[in-house]
XYZ file of C-alpha atoms in Angstrom:
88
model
C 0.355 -12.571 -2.698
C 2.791 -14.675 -0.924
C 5.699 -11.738 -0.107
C 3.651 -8.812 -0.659
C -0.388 -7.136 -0.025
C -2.034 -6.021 -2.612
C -4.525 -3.405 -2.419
C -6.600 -2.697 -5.522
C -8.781 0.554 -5.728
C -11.356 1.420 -8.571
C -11.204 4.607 -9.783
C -11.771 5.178 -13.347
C -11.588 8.209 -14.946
C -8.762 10.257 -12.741
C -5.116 10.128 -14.057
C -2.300 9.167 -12.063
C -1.396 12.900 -10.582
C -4.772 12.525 -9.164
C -3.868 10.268 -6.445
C -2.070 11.515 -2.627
C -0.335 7.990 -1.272
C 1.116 8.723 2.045
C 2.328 6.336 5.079
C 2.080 8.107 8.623
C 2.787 6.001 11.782
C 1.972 2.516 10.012
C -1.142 3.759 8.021
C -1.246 3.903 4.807
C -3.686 6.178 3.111
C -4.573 6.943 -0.384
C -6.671 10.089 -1.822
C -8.107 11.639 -4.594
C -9.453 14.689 -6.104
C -10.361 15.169 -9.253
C -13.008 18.135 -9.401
C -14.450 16.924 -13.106
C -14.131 13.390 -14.970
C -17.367 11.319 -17.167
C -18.283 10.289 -14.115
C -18.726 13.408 -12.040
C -16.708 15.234 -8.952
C -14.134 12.558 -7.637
C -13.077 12.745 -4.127
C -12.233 10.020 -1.328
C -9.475 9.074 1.125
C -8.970 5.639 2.559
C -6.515 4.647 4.732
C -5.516 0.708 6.206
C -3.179 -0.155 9.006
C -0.201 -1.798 7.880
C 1.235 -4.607 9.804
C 3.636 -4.555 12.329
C 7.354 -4.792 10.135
C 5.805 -3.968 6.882
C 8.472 -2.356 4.284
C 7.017 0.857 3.763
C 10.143 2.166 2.190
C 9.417 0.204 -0.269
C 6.014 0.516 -1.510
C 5.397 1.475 -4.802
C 2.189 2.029 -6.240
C 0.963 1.426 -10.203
C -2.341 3.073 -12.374
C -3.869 0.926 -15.322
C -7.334 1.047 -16.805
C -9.327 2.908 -13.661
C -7.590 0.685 -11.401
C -4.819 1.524 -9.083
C -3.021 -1.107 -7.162
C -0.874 -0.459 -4.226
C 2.085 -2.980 -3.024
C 3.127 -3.396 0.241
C 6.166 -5.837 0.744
C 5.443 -8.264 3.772
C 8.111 -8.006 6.480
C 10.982 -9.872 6.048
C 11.080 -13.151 8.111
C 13.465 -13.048 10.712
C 14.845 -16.837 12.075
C 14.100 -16.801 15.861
C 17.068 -15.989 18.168
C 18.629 -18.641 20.453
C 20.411 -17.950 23.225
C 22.460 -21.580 24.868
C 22.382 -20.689 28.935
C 25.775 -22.444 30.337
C 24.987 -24.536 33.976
C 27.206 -23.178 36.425
């Protein structure tokens, strides 16, 4: 989306306390474990490399219908600096 990622993960059948989101040094990673659901013995960890300025103060996370979608805000554009040089 235009100011923020999106990252969408299937995983039906686990509940929201299933999930482990964690950012370490600009990697993001999500996990799960969930030792019994319909669907049998749920357990994975994937993890992404965030972009250089990316908010991750700010990144929330939602659960809805076996689907969990993580937001990441973009980083905040920043107008280039300039510096006038007087002629001596």
């Amino acid at each position: 989306e235009d100011d923020r990622y999106v990252i969408s993960v299937l995983a039906p059948g686990l509940d929201k306390e299933d999930f482990n989101i964690s950012v370490t040094d600009g990697a993001l990673t999500v996990a799960a474990d969930k030792a019994t659901t319909e669907f049998g013995t749920t357990t994975f960890t994937k993890t992404w490399t965030l972009p250089d300025g990316a908010q991750t103060d700010k990144i929330s996370a939602d659960y809805k219908q076996g689907i969990l979608r993580v937001n990441v805000l973009k980083p905040e554009k920043v107008a280039p600096e300039t510096t006038t040089i007087k002629v001596s």
